[in-house]
Amino acid sequence: MSWFESLILGLVQGLTEFLPISSSAHLRLTAAFASWDDPGAAFTAITQIGTEAAVLIYFRKDIARIISAWSRSLVDKAMRQDHDARMGWLVIIGSIPIGVLGVTFKDQIEGPFRDLRITATTLIVMGIVLGIADRLAAREEAGGKHRVPKERKSLQELTVKDGLVYGMCQAMALIPGVSRSGATISGGLLMSYSREAAARYSFLLAIPAVLASGLFELKDASEGGHVSWGPTIFATIVAFFVGYAVIAWFMKFISTKSFMPFVYYRITLGVVVIVLVSMGALSPHAGESGG
């Protein structure tokens, strides 16, 4: 991997990680369209450490408060009813599905799941799901002639059951094209949570999974020696700075705007990829020789 490739891929990772359009799909497609080697699942996981570092800094006050309350709840039973303490447990519970499925299907994630036909299909399907969730949320919020506007749920109302549903949605993002934020936000909207609540829990829930995945890949790559460390570290740093700017913008955007622009983009990109693969202009395994 060249330094130029790492710069572009770092920018792509930072720009797409927090938007509901799938960063893993965009890294894969960027390499395919540019005729570069597939950066691989290890590169994706490691550069995601950069974007998750942006989450840690952006939500540092929330995270510090949650960790403090959760730690105290281990010895103080009264603290277990505290919202922040409960949130700590709910993040742990919600992280279980992706941890189990990530280990179970590791070989498929790093191999067959990276087929561009699968990526394009998941871009379209999950785009439609996000669109339906967005429309239903907007309809409830606006009400109508014969409907009273319905107040959406906040994170104060998050239950263990809902946390597990969020976790299952996040686990779907193991397949490139699904999008971690897209799947979890869609799940949250369908469970009647507000846009801000769905996005906030989505970002908090991603922290353990992404950091664990990145550290696991770091260890695996160190032993296997199949990662270009200089360019990968550079891409991770680029992803951090770009990701921080994007998350700050996105949290403001979702408070008043619809997700439909992302829906249209996902479906259009997915259709373009399917057409190119069907015409033979793009191989479904483009760039996979790079591992």
GROMACS .gro file of C-alpha atoms in nm:
model
  291
    1MET     CA    1   0.000   0.000   0.000
    2SER     CA    2   0.135   0.342  -0.098
    3TRP     CA    3   0.118   0.655   0.114
    4PHE     CA    4  -0.124   0.811  -0.135
    5GLU     CA    5  -0.356   0.509  -0.106
    6SER     CA    6  -0.342   0.528   0.273
    7LEU     CA    7  -0.430   0.901   0.263
    8ILE     CA    8  -0.734   0.842   0.042
    9LEU     CA    9  -0.849   0.537   0.240
   10GLY     CA   10  -0.801   0.723   0.569
   11LEU     CA   11  -1.016   1.008   0.437
   12VAL     CA   12  -1.282   0.759   0.322
   13GLN     CA   13  -1.281   0.584   0.660
   14GLY     CA   14  -1.317   0.911   0.851
   15LEU     CA   15  -1.587   1.047   0.620
   16THR     CA   16  -1.803   0.733   0.616
   17GLU     CA   17  -1.765   0.565   0.957
   18PHE     CA   18  -2.034   0.766   1.134
   19LEU     CA   19  -2.267   0.816   0.839
   20PRO     CA   20  -2.522   0.538   0.770
   21ILE     CA   21  -2.356   0.442   0.440
   22SER     CA   22  -2.099   0.176   0.550
   23SER     CA   23  -1.732   0.264   0.585
   24SER     CA   24  -1.622  -0.096   0.511
   25ALA     CA   25  -1.815  -0.092   0.182
   26HIS     CA   26  -1.659   0.239   0.081
   27LEU     CA   27  -1.306   0.123   0.162
   28ARG     CA   28  -1.369  -0.189  -0.046
   29LEU     CA   29  -1.526   0.001  -0.335
   30THR     CA   30  -1.263   0.276  -0.334
   31ALA     CA   31  -0.992   0.013  -0.378
   32ALA     CA   32  -1.193  -0.168  -0.646
   33PHE     CA   33  -1.270   0.147  -0.852
   34ALA     CA   34  -0.908   0.265  -0.828
   35SER     CA   35  -0.776  -0.083  -0.919
   36TRP     CA   36  -0.587  -0.101  -0.590
   37ASP     CA   37  -0.550  -0.409  -0.376
   38ASP     CA   38  -0.838  -0.465  -0.135
   39PRO     CA   39  -0.719  -0.301   0.191
   40GLY     CA   40  -0.861  -0.602   0.375
   41ALA     CA   41  -1.057  -0.655   0.694
   42ALA     CA   42  -0.745  -0.602   0.909
   43PHE     CA   43  -0.681  -0.255   0.761
   44THR     CA   44  -1.048  -0.165   0.811
   45ALA     CA   45  -1.049  -0.279   1.174
   46ILE     CA   46  -0.725  -0.099   1.259
   47THR     CA   47  -0.822   0.232   1.096
   48GLN     CA   48  -1.154   0.215   1.283
   49ILE     CA   49  -0.950   0.259   1.601
   50GLY     CA   50  -0.882   0.610   1.476
   51THR     CA   51  -1.248   0.694   1.429
   52GLU     CA   52  -1.340   0.535   1.762
   53ALA     CA   53  -1.077   0.752   1.930
   54ALA     CA   54  -1.276   1.045   1.787
   55VAL     CA   55  -1.588   0.903   1.957
   56LEU     CA   56  -1.402   0.870   2.287
   57ILE     CA   57  -1.302   1.235   2.276
   58TYR     CA   58  -1.634   1.369   2.147
   59PHE     CA   59  -1.836   1.179   2.409
   60ARG     CA   60  -1.566   1.195   2.678
   61LYS     CA   61  -1.794   1.348   2.941
   62ASP     CA   62  -2.069   1.092   2.882
   63ILE     CA   63  -1.821   0.805   2.882
   64ALA     CA   64  -1.646   0.923   3.201
   65ARG     CA   65  -1.981   0.959   3.375
   66ILE     CA   66  -2.099   0.614   3.260
   67ILE     CA   67  -1.776   0.439   3.363
   68SER     CA   68  -1.777   0.610   3.702
   69ALA     CA   69  -2.141   0.521   3.776
   70TRP     CA   70  -2.103   0.165   3.643
   71SER     CA   71  -1.790   0.105   3.854
   72ARG     CA   72  -1.963   0.228   4.170
   73SER     CA   73  -2.268   0.012   4.096
   74LEU     CA   74  -2.051  -0.298   4.130
   75VAL     CA   75  -2.027  -0.240   4.505
   76ASP     CA   76  -2.320  -0.007   4.574
   77LYS     CA   77  -2.660  -0.165   4.505
   78ALA     CA   78  -2.835   0.173   4.523
   79MET     CA   79  -2.628   0.292   4.225
   80ARG     CA   80  -2.766   0.014   4.004
   81GLN     CA   81  -3.081   0.218   3.943
   82ASP     CA   82  -2.877   0.514   3.821
   83HIS     CA   83  -2.924   0.581   3.448
   84ASP     CA   84  -2.551   0.604   3.375
   85ALA     CA   85  -2.478   0.281   3.562
   86ARG     CA   86  -2.755   0.107   3.369
   87MET     CA   87  -2.616   0.247   3.046
   88GLY     CA   88  -2.280   0.089   3.125
   89TRP     CA   89  -2.445  -0.252   3.163
   90LEU     CA   90  -2.657  -0.199   2.851
   91VAL     CA   91  -2.349  -0.120   2.642
   92ILE     CA   92  -2.188  -0.442   2.766
   93ILE     CA   93  -2.503  -0.645   2.697
   94GLY     CA   94  -2.548  -0.489   2.354
   95SER     CA   95  -2.188  -0.575   2.262
   96ILE     CA   96  -2.235  -0.949   2.315
   97PRO     CA   97  -2.394  -1.035   1.975
   98ILE     CA   98  -2.120  -0.879   1.761
   99GLY     CA   99  -1.849  -1.033   1.979
  100VAL     CA  100  -1.992  -1.383   1.944
  101LEU     CA  101  -2.077  -1.357   1.574
  102GLY     CA  102  -1.752  -1.178   1.489
  103VAL     CA  103  -1.543  -1.464   1.626
  104THR     CA  104  -1.773  -1.732   1.484
  105PHE     CA  105  -1.777  -1.595   1.130
  106LYS     CA  106  -1.427  -1.444   1.117
  107ASP     CA  107  -1.323  -1.643   0.808
  108GLN     CA  108  -1.639  -1.548   0.617
  109ILE     CA  109  -1.603  -1.181   0.714
  110GLU     CA  110  -1.249  -1.171   0.579
  111GLY     CA  111  -1.336  -1.378   0.270
  112PRO     CA  112  -1.673  -1.443   0.099
  113PHE     CA  113  -1.855  -1.152   0.264
  114ARG     CA  114  -1.623  -0.910   0.079
  115ASP     CA  115  -1.774  -1.006  -0.259
  116LEU     CA  116  -1.889  -0.681  -0.425
  117ARG     CA  117  -2.224  -0.838  -0.516
  118ILE     CA  118  -2.295  -0.892  -0.147
  119THR     CA  119  -2.177  -0.540  -0.066
  120ALA     CA  120  -2.404  -0.387  -0.331
  121THR     CA  121  -2.703  -0.591  -0.218
  122THR     CA  122  -2.663  -0.494   0.147
  123LEU     CA  123  -2.622  -0.129   0.050
  124ILE     CA  124  -2.959  -0.140  -0.124
  125VAL     CA  125  -3.149  -0.356   0.125
  126MET     CA  126  -3.031  -0.169   0.434
  127GLY     CA  127  -3.089   0.159   0.253
  128ILE     CA  128  -3.455   0.061   0.209
  129VAL     CA  129  -3.477  -0.043   0.576
  130LEU     CA  130  -3.331   0.292   0.685
  131GLY     CA  131  -3.576   0.473   0.459
  132ILE     CA  132  -3.875   0.289   0.607
  133ALA     CA  133  -3.752   0.355   0.962
  134ASP     CA  134  -3.699   0.723   0.883
  135ARG     CA  135  -4.044   0.763   0.726
  136LEU     CA  136  -4.218   0.592   1.018
  137ALA     CA  137  -4.031   0.811   1.266
  138ALA     CA  138  -4.118   1.128   1.073
  139ARG     CA  139  -4.483   1.023   1.052
  140GLU     CA  140  -4.505   0.965   1.428
  141GLU     CA  141  -4.327   1.292   1.506
  142ALA     CA  142  -4.549   1.498   1.276
  143GLY     CA  143  -4.880   1.335   1.355
  144GLY     CA  144  -5.160   1.421   1.114
  145LYS     CA  145  -5.523   1.505   1.065
  146HIS     CA  146  -5.637   1.201   1.259
  147ARG     CA  147  -5.317   1.129   1.452
  148VAL     CA  148  -5.165   1.293   1.756
  149PRO     CA  149  -4.785   1.343   1.734
  150LYS     CA  150  -4.613   1.068   1.927
  151GLU     CA  151  -4.318   1.147   2.150
  152ARG     CA  152  -4.021   0.924   2.070
  153LYS     CA  153  -3.837   0.735   2.344
  154SER     CA  154  -3.519   0.864   2.506
  155LEU     CA  155  -3.222   0.664   2.633
  156GLN     CA  156  -3.373   0.688   2.981
  157GLU     CA  157  -3.624   0.429   2.859
  158LEU     CA  158  -3.369   0.186   2.716
  159THR     CA  159  -3.430  -0.172   2.835
  160VAL     CA  160  -3.219  -0.489   2.831
  161LYS     CA  161  -3.438  -0.628   2.552
  162ASP     CA  162  -3.393  -0.315   2.341
  163GLY     CA  163  -3.019  -0.317   2.413
  164LEU     CA  164  -2.995  -0.671   2.275
  165VAL     CA  165  -3.196  -0.573   1.966
  166TYR     CA  166  -2.953  -0.285   1.910
  167GLY     CA  167  -2.670  -0.535   1.955
  168MET     CA  168  -2.811  -0.772   1.693
  169CYS     CA  169  -2.849  -0.480   1.453
  170GLN     CA  170  -2.486  -0.383   1.513
  171ALA     CA  171  -2.374  -0.741   1.447
  172MET     CA  172  -2.524  -0.720   1.098
  173ALA     CA  173  -2.253  -0.464   1.016
  174LEU     CA  174  -1.999  -0.747   1.008
  175ILE     CA  175  -2.109  -0.772   0.643
  176PRO     CA  176  -1.963  -0.487   0.431
  177GLY     CA  177  -2.238  -0.262   0.305
  178VAL     CA  178  -2.468  -0.288   0.606
  179SER     CA  179  -2.323   0.005   0.808
  180ARG     CA  180  -2.289  -0.012   1.185
  181SER     CA  181  -2.455   0.325   1.242
  182GLY     CA  182  -2.715   0.263   0.971
  183ALA     CA  183  -2.824  -0.071   1.117
  184THR     CA  184  -2.834   0.041   1.481
  185ILE     CA  185  -3.001   0.374   1.406
  186SER     CA  186  -3.263   0.194   1.193
  187GLY     CA  187  -3.323  -0.050   1.476
  188GLY     CA  188  -3.359   0.235   1.723
  189LEU     CA  189  -3.602   0.426   1.504
  190LEU     CA  190  -3.813   0.113   1.450
  191MET     CA  191  -3.825   0.068   1.830
  192SER     CA  192  -3.958   0.427   1.856
  193TYR     CA  193  -3.642   0.593   1.991
  194SER     CA  194  -3.567   0.950   1.888
  195ARG     CA  195  -3.308   1.014   1.619
  196GLU     CA  196  -3.065   1.166   1.869
  197ALA     CA  197  -3.110   0.880   2.118
  198ALA     CA  198  -3.067   0.615   1.848
  199ALA     CA  199  -2.749   0.777   1.717
  200ARG     CA  200  -2.600   0.840   2.061
  201TYR     CA  201  -2.647   0.480   2.178
  202SER     CA  202  -2.522   0.359   1.839
  203PHE     CA  203  -2.193   0.544   1.885
  204LEU     CA  204  -2.152   0.437   2.249
  205LEU     CA  205  -2.232   0.075   2.161
  206ALA     CA  206  -1.967   0.072   1.889
  207ILE     CA  207  -1.680   0.159   2.124
  208PRO     CA  208  -1.618  -0.185   2.285
  209ALA     CA  209  -1.676  -0.377   1.960
  210VAL     CA  210  -1.456  -0.161   1.738
  211LEU     CA  211  -1.172  -0.125   1.987
  212ALA     CA  212  -1.174  -0.500   2.059
  213SER     CA  213  -1.179  -0.581   1.687
  214GLY     CA  214  -0.900  -0.334   1.613
  215LEU     CA  215  -0.679  -0.461   1.896
  216PHE     CA  216  -0.744  -0.821   1.791
  217GLU     CA  217  -0.642  -0.741   1.433
  218LEU     CA  218  -0.337  -0.551   1.562
  219LYS     CA  219  -0.220  -0.862   1.745
  220ASP     CA  220  -0.301  -1.089   1.451
  221ALA     CA  221  -0.129  -0.856   1.201
  222SER     CA  222   0.180  -0.820   1.423
  223GLU     CA  223   0.225  -1.194   1.431
  224GLY     CA  224   0.145  -1.245   1.062
  225GLY     CA  225   0.339  -0.946   0.929
  226HIS     CA  226   0.090  -0.885   0.647
  227VAL     CA  227   0.009  -0.519   0.718
  228SER     CA  228   0.195  -0.214   0.580
  229TRP     CA  229   0.237  -0.049   0.919
  230GLY     CA  230   0.349   0.298   0.813
  231PRO     CA  231   0.063   0.367   0.571
  232THR     CA  232  -0.191   0.195   0.800
  233ILE     CA  233  -0.096   0.410   1.100
  234PHE     CA  234  -0.103   0.720   0.879
  235ALA     CA  235  -0.452   0.627   0.753
  236THR     CA  236  -0.566   0.575   1.114
  237ILE     CA  237  -0.449   0.925   1.212
  238VAL     CA  238  -0.621   1.079   0.910
  239ALA     CA  239  -0.939   0.887   0.995
  240PHE     CA  240  -0.931   1.025   1.350
  241PHE     CA  241  -0.923   1.393   1.253
  242VAL     CA  242  -1.175   1.360   0.970
  243GLY     CA  243  -1.399   1.136   1.182
  244TYR     CA  244  -1.413   1.387   1.468
  245ALA     CA  245  -1.531   1.661   1.232
  246VAL     CA  246  -1.793   1.432   1.078
  247ILE     CA  247  -1.937   1.313   1.410
  248ALA     CA  248  -1.973   1.672   1.532
  249TRP     CA  249  -2.159   1.762   1.213
  250PHE     CA  250  -2.373   1.447   1.212
  251MET     CA  251  -2.501   1.490   1.569
  252LYS     CA  252  -2.627   1.838   1.473
  253PHE     CA  253  -2.765   1.717   1.139
  254ILE     CA  254  -2.985   1.439   1.278
  255SER     CA  255  -3.161   1.665   1.526
  256THR     CA  256  -3.354   1.836   1.246
  257LYS     CA  257  -3.290   1.652   0.920
  258SER     CA  258  -3.415   1.335   0.753
  259PHE     CA  259  -3.193   1.035   0.672
  260MET     CA  260  -3.341   1.014   0.320
  261PRO     CA  261  -3.035   1.166   0.142
  262PHE     CA  262  -2.831   0.874   0.276
  263VAL     CA  263  -3.103   0.631   0.167
  264TYR     CA  264  -3.098   0.761  -0.192
  265TYR     CA  265  -2.719   0.754  -0.197
  266ARG     CA  266  -2.699   0.393  -0.070
  267ILE     CA  267  -2.951   0.263  -0.322
  268THR     CA  268  -2.791   0.451  -0.613
  269LEU     CA  269  -2.441   0.327  -0.526
  270GLY     CA  270  -2.563  -0.030  -0.482
  271VAL     CA  271  -2.740  -0.027  -0.818
  272VAL     CA  272  -2.433   0.120  -0.992
  273VAL     CA  273  -2.210  -0.154  -0.849
  274ILE     CA  274  -2.452  -0.431  -0.951
  275VAL     CA  275  -2.478  -0.290  -1.305
  276LEU     CA  276  -2.098  -0.262  -1.339
  277VAL     CA  277  -2.047  -0.617  -1.211
  278SER     CA  278  -2.325  -0.753  -1.437
  279MET     CA  279  -2.172  -0.582  -1.743
  280GLY     CA  280  -1.828  -0.722  -1.659
  281ALA     CA  281  -1.684  -0.375  -1.611
  282LEU     CA  282  -1.602  -0.456  -1.248
  283SER     CA  283  -1.504  -0.791  -1.104
  284PRO     CA  284  -1.693  -0.895  -0.787
  285HIS     CA  285  -1.353  -0.988  -0.647
  286ALA     CA  286  -1.167  -0.680  -0.770
  287GLY     CA  287  -0.847  -0.620  -0.575
  288GLU     CA  288  -0.875  -0.929  -0.357
  289SER     CA  289  -0.527  -1.043  -0.451
  290GLY     CA  290  -0.400  -0.796  -0.199
  291GLY     CA  291  -0.565  -0.984   0.088
   0.00000   0.00000   0.00000
